[in-house]
PDB file of C-alpha atoms and ligand atoms in Angstrom:
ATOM      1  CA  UNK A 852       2.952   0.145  32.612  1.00  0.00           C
ATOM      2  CA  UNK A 853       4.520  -3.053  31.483  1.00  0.00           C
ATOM      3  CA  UNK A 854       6.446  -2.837  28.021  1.00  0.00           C
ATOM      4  CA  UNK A 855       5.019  -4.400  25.035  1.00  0.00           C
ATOM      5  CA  UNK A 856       6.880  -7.392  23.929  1.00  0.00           C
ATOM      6  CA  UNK A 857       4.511  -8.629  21.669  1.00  0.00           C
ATOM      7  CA  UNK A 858       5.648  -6.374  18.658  1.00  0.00           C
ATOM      8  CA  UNK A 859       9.068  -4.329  17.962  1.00  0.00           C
ATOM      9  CA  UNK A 860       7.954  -0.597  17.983  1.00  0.00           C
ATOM     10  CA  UNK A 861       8.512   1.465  14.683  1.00  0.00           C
ATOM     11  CA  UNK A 862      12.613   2.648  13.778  1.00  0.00           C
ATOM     12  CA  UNK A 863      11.867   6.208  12.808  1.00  0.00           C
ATOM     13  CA  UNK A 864      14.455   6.298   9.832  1.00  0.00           C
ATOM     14  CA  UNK A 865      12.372   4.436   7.856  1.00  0.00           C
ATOM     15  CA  UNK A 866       8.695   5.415   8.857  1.00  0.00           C
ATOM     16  CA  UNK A 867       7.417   9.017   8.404  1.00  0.00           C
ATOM     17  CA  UNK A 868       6.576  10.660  11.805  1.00  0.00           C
ATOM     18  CA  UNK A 869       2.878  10.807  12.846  1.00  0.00           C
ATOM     19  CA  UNK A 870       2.939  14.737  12.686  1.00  0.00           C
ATOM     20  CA  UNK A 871       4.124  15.851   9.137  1.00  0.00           C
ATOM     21  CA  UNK A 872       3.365  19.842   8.895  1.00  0.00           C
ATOM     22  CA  UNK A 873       3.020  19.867   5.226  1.00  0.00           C
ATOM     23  CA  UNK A 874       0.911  16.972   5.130  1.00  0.00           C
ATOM     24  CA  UNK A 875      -2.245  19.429   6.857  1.00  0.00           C
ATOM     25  CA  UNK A 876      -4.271  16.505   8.041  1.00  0.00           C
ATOM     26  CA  UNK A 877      -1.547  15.152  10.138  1.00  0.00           C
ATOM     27  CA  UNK A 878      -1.435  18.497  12.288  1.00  0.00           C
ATOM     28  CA  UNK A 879      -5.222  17.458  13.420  1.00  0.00           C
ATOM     29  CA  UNK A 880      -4.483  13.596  14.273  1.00  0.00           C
ATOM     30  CA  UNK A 881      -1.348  13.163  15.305  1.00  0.00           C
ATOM     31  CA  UNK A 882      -0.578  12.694  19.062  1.00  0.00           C
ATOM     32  CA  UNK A 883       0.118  15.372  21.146  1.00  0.00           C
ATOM     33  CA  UNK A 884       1.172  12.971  24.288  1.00  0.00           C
ATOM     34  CA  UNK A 885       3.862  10.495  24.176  1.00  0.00           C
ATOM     35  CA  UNK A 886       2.584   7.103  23.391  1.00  0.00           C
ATOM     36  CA  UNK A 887       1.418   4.503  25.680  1.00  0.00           C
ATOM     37  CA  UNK A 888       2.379   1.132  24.493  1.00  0.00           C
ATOM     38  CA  UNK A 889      -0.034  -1.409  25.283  1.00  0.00           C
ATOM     39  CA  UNK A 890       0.448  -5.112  25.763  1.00  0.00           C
ATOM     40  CA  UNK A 891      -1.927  -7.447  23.162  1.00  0.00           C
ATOM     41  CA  UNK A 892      -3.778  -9.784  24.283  1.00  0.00           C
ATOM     42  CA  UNK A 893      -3.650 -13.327  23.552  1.00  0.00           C
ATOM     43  CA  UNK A 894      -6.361 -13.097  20.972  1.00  0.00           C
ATOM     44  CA  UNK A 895      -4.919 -10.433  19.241  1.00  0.00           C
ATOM     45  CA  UNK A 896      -1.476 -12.144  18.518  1.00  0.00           C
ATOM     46  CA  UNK A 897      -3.211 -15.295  17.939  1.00  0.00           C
ATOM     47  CA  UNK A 898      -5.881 -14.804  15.746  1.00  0.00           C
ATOM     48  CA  UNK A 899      -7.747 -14.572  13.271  1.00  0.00           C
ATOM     49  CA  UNK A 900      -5.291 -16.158  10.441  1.00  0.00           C
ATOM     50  CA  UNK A 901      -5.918 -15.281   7.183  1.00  0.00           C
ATOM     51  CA  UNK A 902      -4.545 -17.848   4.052  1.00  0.00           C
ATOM     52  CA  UNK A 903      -5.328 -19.193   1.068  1.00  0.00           C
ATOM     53  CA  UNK A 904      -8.807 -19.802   1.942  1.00  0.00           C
ATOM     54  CA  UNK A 905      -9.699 -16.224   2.364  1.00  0.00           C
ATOM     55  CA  UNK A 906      -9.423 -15.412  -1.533  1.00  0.00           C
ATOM     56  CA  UNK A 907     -11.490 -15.856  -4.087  1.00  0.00           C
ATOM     57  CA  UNK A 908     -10.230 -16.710  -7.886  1.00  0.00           C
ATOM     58  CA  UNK A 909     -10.776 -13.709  -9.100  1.00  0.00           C
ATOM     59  CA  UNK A 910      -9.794 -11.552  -6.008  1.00  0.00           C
ATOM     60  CA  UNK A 911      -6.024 -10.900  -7.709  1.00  0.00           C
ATOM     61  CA  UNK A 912      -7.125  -9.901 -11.085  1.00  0.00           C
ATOM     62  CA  UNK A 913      -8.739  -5.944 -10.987  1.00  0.00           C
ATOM     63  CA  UNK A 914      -9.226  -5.961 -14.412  1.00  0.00           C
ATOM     64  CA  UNK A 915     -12.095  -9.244 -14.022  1.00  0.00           C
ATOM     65  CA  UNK A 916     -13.208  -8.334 -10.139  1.00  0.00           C
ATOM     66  CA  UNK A 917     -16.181  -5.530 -11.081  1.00  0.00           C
ATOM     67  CA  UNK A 918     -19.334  -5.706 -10.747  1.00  0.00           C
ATOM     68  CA  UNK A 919     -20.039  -6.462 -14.502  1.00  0.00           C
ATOM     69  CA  UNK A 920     -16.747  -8.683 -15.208  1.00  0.00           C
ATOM     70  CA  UNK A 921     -16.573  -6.418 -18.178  1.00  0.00           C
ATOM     71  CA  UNK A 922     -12.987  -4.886 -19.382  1.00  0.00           C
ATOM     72  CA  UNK A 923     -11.848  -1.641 -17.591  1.00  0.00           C
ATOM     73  CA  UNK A 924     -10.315   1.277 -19.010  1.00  0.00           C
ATOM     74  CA  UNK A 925      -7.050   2.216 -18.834  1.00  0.00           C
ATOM     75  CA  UNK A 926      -3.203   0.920 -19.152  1.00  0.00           C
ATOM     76  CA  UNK A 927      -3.427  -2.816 -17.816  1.00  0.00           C
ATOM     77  CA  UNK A 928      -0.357  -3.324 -15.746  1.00  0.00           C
ATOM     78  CA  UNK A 929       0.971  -6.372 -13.189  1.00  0.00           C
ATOM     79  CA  UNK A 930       2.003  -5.387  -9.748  1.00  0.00           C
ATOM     80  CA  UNK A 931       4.256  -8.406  -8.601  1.00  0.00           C
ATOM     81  CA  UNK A 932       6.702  -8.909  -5.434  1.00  0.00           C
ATOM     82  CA  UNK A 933       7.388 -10.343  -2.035  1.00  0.00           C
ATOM     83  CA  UNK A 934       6.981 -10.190   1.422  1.00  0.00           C
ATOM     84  CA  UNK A 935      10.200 -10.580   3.181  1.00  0.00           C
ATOM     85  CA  UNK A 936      11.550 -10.383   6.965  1.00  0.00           C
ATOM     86  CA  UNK A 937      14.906  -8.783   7.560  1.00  0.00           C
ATOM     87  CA  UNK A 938      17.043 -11.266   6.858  1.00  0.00           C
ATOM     88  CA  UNK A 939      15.491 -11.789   3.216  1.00  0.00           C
ATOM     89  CA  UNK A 940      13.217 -14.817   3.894  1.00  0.00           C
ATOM     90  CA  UNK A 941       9.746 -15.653   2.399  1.00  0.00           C
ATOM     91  CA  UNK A 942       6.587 -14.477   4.441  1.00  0.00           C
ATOM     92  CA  UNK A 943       4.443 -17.023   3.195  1.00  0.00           C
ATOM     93  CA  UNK A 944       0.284 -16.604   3.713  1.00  0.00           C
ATOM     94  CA  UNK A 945       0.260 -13.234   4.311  1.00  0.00           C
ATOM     95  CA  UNK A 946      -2.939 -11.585   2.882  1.00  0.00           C
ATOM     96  CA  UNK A 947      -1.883  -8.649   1.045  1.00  0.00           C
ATOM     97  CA  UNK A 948      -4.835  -6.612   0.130  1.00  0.00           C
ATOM     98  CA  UNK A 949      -5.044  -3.494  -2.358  1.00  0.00           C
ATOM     99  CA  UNK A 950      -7.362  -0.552  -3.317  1.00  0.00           C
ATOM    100  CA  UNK A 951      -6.829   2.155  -6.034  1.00  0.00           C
ATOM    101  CA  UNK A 952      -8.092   4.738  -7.849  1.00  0.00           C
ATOM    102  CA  UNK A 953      -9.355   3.888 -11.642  1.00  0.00           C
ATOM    103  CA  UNK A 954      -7.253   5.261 -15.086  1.00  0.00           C
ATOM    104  CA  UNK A 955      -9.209   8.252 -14.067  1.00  0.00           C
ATOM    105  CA  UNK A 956      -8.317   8.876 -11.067  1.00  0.00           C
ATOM    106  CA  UNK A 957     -11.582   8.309  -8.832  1.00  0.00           C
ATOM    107  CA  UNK A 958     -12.375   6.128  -6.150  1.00  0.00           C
ATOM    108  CA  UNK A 959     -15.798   4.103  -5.611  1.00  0.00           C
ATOM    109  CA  UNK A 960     -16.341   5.759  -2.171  1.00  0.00           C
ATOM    110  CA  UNK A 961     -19.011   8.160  -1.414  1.00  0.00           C
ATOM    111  CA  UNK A 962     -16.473  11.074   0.117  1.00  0.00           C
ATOM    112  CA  UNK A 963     -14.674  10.801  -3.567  1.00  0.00           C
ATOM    113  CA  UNK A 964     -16.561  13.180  -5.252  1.00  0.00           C
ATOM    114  CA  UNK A 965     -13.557  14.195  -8.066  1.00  0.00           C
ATOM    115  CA  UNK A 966     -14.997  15.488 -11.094  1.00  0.00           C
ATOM    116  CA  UNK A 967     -13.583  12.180 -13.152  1.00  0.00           C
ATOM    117  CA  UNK A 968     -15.895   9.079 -14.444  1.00  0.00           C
ATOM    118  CA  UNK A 969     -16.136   6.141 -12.355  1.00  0.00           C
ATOM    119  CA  UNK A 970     -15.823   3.380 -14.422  1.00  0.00           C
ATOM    120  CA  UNK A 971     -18.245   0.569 -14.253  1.00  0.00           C
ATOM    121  CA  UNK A 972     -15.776  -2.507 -14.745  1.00  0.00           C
ATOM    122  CA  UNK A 973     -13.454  -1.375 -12.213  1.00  0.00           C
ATOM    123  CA  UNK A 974     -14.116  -1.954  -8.223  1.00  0.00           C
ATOM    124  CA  UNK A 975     -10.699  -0.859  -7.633  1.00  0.00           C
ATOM    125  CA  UNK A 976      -9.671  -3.740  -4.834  1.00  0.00           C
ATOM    126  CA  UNK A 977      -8.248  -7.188  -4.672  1.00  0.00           C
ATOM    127  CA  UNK A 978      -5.986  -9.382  -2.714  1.00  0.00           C
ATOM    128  CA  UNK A 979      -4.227 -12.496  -2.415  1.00  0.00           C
ATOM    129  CA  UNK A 980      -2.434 -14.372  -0.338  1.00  0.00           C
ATOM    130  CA  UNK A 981       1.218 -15.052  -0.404  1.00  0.00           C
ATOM    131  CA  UNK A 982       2.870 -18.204  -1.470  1.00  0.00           C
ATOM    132  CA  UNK A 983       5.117 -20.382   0.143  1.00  0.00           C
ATOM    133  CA  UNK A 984       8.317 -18.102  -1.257  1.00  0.00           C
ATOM    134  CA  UNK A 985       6.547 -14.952  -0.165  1.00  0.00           C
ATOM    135  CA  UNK A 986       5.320 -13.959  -3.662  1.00  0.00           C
ATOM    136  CA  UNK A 987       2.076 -12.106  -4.334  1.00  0.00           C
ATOM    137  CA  UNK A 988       0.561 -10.828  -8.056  1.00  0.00           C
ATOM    138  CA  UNK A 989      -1.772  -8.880  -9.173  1.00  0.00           C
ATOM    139  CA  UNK A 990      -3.072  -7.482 -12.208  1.00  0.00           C
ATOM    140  CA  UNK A 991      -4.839  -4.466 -12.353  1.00  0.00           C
ATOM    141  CA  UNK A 992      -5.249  -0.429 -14.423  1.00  0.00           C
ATOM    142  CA  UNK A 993      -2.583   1.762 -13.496  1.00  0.00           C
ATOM    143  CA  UNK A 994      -4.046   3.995 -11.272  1.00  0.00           C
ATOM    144  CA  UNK A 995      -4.635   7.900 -12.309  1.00  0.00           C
ATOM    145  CA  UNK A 996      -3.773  10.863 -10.298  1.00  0.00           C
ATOM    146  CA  UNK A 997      -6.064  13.088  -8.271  1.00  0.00           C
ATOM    147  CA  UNK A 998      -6.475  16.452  -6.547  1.00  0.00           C
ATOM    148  CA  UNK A 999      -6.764  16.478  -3.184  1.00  0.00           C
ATOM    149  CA  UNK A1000      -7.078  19.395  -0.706  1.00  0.00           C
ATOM    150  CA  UNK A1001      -4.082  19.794   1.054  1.00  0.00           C
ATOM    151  CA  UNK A1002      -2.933  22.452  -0.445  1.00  0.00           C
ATOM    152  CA  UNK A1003      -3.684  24.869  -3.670  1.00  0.00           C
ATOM    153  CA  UNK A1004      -2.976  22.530  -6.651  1.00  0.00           C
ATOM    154  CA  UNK A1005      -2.278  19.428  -5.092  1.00  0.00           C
ATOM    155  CA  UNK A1006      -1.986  16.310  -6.726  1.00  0.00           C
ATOM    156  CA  UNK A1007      -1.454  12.711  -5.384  1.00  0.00           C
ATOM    157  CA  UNK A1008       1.130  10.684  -7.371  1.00  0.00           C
ATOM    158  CA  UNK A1009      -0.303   7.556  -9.247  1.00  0.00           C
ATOM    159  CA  UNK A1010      -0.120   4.958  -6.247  1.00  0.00           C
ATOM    160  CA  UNK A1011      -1.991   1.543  -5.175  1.00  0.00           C
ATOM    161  CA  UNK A1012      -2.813   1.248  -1.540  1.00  0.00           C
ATOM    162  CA  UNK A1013      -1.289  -1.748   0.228  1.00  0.00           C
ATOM    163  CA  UNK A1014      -2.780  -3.970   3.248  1.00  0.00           C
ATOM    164  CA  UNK A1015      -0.693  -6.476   5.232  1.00  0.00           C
ATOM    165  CA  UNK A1016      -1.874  -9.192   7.399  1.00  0.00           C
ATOM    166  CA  UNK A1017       0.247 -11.335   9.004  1.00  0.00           C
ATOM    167  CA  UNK A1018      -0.727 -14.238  11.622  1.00  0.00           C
ATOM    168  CA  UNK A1019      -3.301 -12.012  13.455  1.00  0.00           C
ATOM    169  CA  UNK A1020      -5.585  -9.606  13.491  1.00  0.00           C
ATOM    170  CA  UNK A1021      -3.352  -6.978  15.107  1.00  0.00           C
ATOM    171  CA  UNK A1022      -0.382  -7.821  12.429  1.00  0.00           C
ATOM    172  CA  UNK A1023      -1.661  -5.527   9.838  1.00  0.00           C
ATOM    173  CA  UNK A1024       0.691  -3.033   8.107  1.00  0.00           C
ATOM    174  CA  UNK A1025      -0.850  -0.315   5.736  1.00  0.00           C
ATOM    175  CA  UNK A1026       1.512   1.425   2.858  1.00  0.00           C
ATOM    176  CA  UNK A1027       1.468   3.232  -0.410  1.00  0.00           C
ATOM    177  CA  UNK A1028       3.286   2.137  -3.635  1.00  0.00           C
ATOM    178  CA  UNK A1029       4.104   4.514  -6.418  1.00  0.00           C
ATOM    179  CA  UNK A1030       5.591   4.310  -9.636  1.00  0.00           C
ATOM    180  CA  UNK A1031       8.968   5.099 -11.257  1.00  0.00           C
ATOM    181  CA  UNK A1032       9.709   8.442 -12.660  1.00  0.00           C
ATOM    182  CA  UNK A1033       6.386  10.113 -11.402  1.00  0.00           C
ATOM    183  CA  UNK A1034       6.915  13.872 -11.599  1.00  0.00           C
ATOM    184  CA  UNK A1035       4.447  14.294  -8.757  1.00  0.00           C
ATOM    185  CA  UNK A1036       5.997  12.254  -6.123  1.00  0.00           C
ATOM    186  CA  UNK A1037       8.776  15.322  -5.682  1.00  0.00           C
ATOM    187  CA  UNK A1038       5.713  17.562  -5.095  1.00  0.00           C
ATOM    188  CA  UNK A1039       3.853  15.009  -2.581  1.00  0.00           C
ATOM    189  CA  UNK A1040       3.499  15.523   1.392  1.00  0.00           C
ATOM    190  CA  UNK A1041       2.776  12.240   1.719  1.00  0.00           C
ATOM    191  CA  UNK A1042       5.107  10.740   0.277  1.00  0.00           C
ATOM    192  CA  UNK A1043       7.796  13.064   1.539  1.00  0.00           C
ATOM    193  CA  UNK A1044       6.935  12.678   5.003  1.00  0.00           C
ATOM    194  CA  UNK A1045       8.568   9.504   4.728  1.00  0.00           C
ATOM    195  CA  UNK A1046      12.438   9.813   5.545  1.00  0.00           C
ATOM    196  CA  UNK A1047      14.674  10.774   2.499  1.00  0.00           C
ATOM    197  CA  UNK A1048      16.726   7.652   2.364  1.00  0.00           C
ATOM    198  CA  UNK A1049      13.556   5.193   2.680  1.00  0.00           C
ATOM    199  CA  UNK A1050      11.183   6.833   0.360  1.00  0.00           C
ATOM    200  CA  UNK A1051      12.771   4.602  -2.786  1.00  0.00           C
ATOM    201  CA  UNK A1052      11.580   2.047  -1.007  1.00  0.00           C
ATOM    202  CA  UNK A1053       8.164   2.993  -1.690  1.00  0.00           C
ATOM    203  CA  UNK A1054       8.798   2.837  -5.310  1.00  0.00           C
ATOM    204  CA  UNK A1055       8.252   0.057  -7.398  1.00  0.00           C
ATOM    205  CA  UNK A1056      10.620  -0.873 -10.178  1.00  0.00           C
ATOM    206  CA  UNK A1057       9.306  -1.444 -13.927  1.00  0.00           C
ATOM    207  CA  UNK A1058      10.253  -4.761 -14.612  1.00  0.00           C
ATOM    208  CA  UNK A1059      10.263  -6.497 -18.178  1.00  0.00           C
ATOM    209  CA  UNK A1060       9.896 -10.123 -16.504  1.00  0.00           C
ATOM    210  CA  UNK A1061       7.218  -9.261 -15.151  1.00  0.00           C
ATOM    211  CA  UNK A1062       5.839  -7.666 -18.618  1.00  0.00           C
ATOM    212  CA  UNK A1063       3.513  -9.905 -20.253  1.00  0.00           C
ATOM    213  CA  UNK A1064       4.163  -9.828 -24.039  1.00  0.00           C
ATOM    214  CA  UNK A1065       1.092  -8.379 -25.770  1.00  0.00           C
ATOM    215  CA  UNK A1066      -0.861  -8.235 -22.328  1.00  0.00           C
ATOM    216  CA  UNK A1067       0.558  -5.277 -19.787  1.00  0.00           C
ATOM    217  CA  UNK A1068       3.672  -3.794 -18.167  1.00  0.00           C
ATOM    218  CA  UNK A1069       4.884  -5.278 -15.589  1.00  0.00           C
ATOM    219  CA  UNK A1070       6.615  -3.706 -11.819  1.00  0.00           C
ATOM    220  CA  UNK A1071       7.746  -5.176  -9.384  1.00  0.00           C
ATOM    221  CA  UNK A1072       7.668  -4.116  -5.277  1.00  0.00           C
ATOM    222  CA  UNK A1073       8.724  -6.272  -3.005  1.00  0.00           C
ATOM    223  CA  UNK A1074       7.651  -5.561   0.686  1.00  0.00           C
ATOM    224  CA  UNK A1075      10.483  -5.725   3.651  1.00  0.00           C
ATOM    225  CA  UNK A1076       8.721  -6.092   7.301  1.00  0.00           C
ATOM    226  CA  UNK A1077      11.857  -5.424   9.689  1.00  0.00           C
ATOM    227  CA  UNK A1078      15.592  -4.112   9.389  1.00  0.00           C
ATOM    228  CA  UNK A1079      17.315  -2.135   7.516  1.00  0.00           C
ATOM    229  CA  UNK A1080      15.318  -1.956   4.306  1.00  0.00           C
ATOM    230  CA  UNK A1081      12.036  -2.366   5.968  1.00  0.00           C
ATOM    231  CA  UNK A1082       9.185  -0.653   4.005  1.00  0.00           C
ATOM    232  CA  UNK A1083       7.974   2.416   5.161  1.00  0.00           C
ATOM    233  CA  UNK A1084       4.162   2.253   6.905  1.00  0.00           C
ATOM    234  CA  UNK A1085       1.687   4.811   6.764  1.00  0.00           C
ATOM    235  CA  UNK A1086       1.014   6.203  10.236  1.00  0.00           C
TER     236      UNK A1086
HETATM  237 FE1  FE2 B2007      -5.194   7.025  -2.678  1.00  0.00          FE
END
């Protein structure tokens, strides 16, 4: 088998492993062979490119994108950073892509089936694309907590779901952001499975630049693709 030199392979003191024992689902999916890297094809590492052109106006603001383009419920907050490499510079057209649960705590999806209201001005997803310094922005509701089955009593931390593209198709990167001082993030497999010194990189700070006066709370979470400080992935 050839190696892979299309893509660096993953530095396992900053990604959680693929089998986490506490996190029950991972016990199920996680490999039980050592991997085979595979070389990518051409069209893989080539393309699709996604930019500018594949967002919408409205595709950054969660708080306009429903259905109805009537106001959500919940505590309006702005979700702002950058996509750096490991030497600090901009990632510019990335499309960064995002899904959440409402103030609530529920998910749109049919396998949600929480006892919590959907809410009928609130898809829950958006993206944009980065600019030329790496920056991305959204607004959107600060996303509830929810039970989940993993264990008895188990609660997910509030958290937005993050989606990476880079140049290609097979540059996408998948992650979880949380929020400061979240009691439940000390009590979460997930988000434990990550190593101990990387998981504050999962966290995003609260940020009063970013706060719009009279409008929402702002954080920021900026989003570090290589190195040292790279931002743990989901596996
Ligand atoms: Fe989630």
């Amino acid at each position: 088998m050839s190696e892979n030199r299309a893509f660096k392979s993953r530095d396992w003191d900053s990604h959680p492993a693929y089998l986490s024992s506490e996190y029950k689902s991972t016990r199920l999916r996680s490999p039980t062979k050592p991997l085979v890297p595979l070389v990518q094809s051409l069209s893989e590492i080539t393309g699709p490119v996604f930019g500018q052109e594949s967002v919408g106006p409205l595709d950054d603001d969660l708080t306009k994108n429903g259905v109805t383009g009537g106001e959500p419920l919940g505590e309006r907050i702005i979700v702002a950073g950058r996509v750096l490499d490991e030497d600090g510079r901009p990632v510019p057209d990335a499309l960064v892509e995002v899904w959440q649960a409402n103030s609530a705590g529920r998910y749109i999806h049919a396998v949600d089936q929480h006892d919590a209201p959907l809410d009928p001005n609130f898809f829950g997803g958006g993206r944009c694309a980065t600019d030329a310094e790496g920056r991305y922005f959204f607004k959107t509701i600060k996303p509830g907590a929810y039970p989940w089955g993993n264990h008895h009593n188990a609660w997910r931390p509030n958290h937005i779901h993050f989606s990476l593209f880079g140049p290609s198709f097979a540059t996408r990167l998948v992650t979880q952001m949380y929020f400061p001082g979240d009691p439940l993030l000390d009590l979460d497999p997930i988000f434990l499975a990550t190593p101990t010194a990387a998981r504050s990189r999962l966290v995003a700070d609260f940020s009063l630049d970013v706060t719009e006066p009279g409008f929402a709370l702002g954080y920021v979470f900026d989003i570090v693709l290589r190195g040292r400080n790279e931002t743990p992935m989901e596996t």
